[in-house]
Amino acid sequence: MPRCTHWLICCEKQIKADFDEQQDIYIFDKAFTWTYVHTHESMCGPYFYKIDQA
């Protein structure tokens, strides 16, 4: 996985498998309206949650 100093530039090139060797990863937008979680446990997740802006 490339080392990114500016995550927003690099994130469009990331895929789920890039995080397989990592611990828990939390990715979210600046407004905290959605979150993607990739856990260290292969049998759990990944998880995605988005707040309904209704």
PDB file of C-alpha atoms in Angstrom:
ATOM      1  CA  MET A   1       0.000   0.000   0.000  1.00  0.00           C
ATOM      2  CA  PRO A   2       1.468   3.388  -0.910  1.00  0.00           C
ATOM      3  CA  ARG A   3       2.365   5.708   1.950  1.00  0.00           C
ATOM      4  CA  CYS A   4       0.164   8.762   1.539  1.00  0.00           C
ATOM      5  CA  THR A   5       0.870  12.127   3.077  1.00  0.00           C
ATOM      6  CA  HIS A   6      -2.349  13.481   1.577  1.00  0.00           C
ATOM      7  CA  TRP A   7      -4.947  10.754   2.020  1.00  0.00           C
ATOM      8  CA  LEU A   8      -7.638  12.482  -0.037  1.00  0.00           C
ATOM      9  CA  ILE A   9      -5.380  12.397  -3.085  1.00  0.00           C
ATOM     10  CA  CYS A  10      -4.510   8.709  -2.725  1.00  0.00           C
ATOM     11  CA  CYS A  11      -7.745   7.216  -1.461  1.00  0.00           C
ATOM     12  CA  GLU A  12      -9.330   6.854  -4.893  1.00  0.00           C
ATOM     13  CA  LYS A  13      -6.578   4.360  -5.762  1.00  0.00           C
ATOM     14  CA  GLN A  14      -7.031   2.183  -2.659  1.00  0.00           C
ATOM     15  CA  ILE A  15      -8.816  -1.155  -2.718  1.00  0.00           C
ATOM     16  CA  LYS A  16     -10.053  -3.363   0.136  1.00  0.00           C
ATOM     17  CA  ALA A  17      -7.131  -5.797  -0.200  1.00  0.00           C
ATOM     18  CA  ASP A  18      -4.670  -2.958   0.527  1.00  0.00           C
ATOM     19  CA  PHE A  19      -5.744  -3.100   4.174  1.00  0.00           C
ATOM     20  CA  ASP A  20      -5.523  -6.875   4.697  1.00  0.00           C
ATOM     21  CA  GLU A  21      -2.177  -6.654   6.522  1.00  0.00           C
ATOM     22  CA  GLN A  22      -3.216  -3.694   8.699  1.00  0.00           C
ATOM     23  CA  GLN A  23      -4.945  -3.459  12.051  1.00  0.00           C
ATOM     24  CA  ASP A  24      -8.381  -1.857  12.196  1.00  0.00           C
ATOM     25  CA  ILE A  25      -8.796   0.909   9.606  1.00  0.00           C
ATOM     26  CA  TYR A  26     -11.434   3.649   9.862  1.00  0.00           C
ATOM     27  CA  ILE A  27     -12.025   5.865   6.839  1.00  0.00           C
ATOM     28  CA  PHE A  28     -14.545   8.698   6.998  1.00  0.00           C
ATOM     29  CA  ASP A  29     -15.412  11.929   5.244  1.00  0.00           C
ATOM     30  CA  LYS A  30     -14.690  15.383   6.660  1.00  0.00           C
ATOM     31  CA  ALA A  31     -18.304  15.881   7.782  1.00  0.00           C
ATOM     32  CA  PHE A  32     -18.472  12.423   9.446  1.00  0.00           C
ATOM     33  CA  THR A  33     -21.542  11.456   7.412  1.00  0.00           C
ATOM     34  CA  TRP A  34     -20.146   8.037   6.451  1.00  0.00           C
ATOM     35  CA  THR A  35     -17.574   5.584   7.799  1.00  0.00           C
ATOM     36  CA  TYR A  36     -15.843   2.553   6.298  1.00  0.00           C
ATOM     37  CA  VAL A  37     -14.272   0.097   8.763  1.00  0.00           C
ATOM     38  CA  HIS A  38     -11.909  -2.706   7.792  1.00  0.00           C
ATOM     39  CA  THR A  39     -11.153  -4.899  10.802  1.00  0.00           C
ATOM     40  CA  HIS A  40      -8.084  -7.033  11.500  1.00  0.00           C
ATOM     41  CA  GLU A  41     -10.366 -10.085  11.717  1.00  0.00           C
ATOM     42  CA  SER A  42     -10.841 -11.738   8.325  1.00  0.00           C
ATOM     43  CA  MET A  43     -14.274 -13.137   9.238  1.00  0.00           C
ATOM     44  CA  CYS A  44     -15.673  -9.694  10.223  1.00  0.00           C
ATOM     45  CA  GLY A  45     -16.533  -6.778   7.954  1.00  0.00           C
ATOM     46  CA  PRO A  46     -15.781  -4.727   6.120  1.00  0.00           C
ATOM     47  CA  TYR A  47     -18.454  -2.382   7.419  1.00  0.00           C
ATOM     48  CA  PHE A  48     -19.928   0.757   5.898  1.00  0.00           C
ATOM     49  CA  TYR A  49     -22.332   3.141   7.609  1.00  0.00           C
ATOM     50  CA  LYS A  50     -23.907   6.292   6.229  1.00  0.00           C
ATOM     51  CA  ILE A  51     -26.049   8.767   8.128  1.00  0.00           C
ATOM     52  CA  ASP A  52     -29.368   9.481   6.436  1.00  0.00           C
ATOM     53  CA  GLN A  53     -29.426  13.236   5.813  1.00  0.00           C
ATOM     54  CA  ALA A  54     -33.264  13.405   5.648  1.00  0.00           C
TER      55      ALA A  54
END
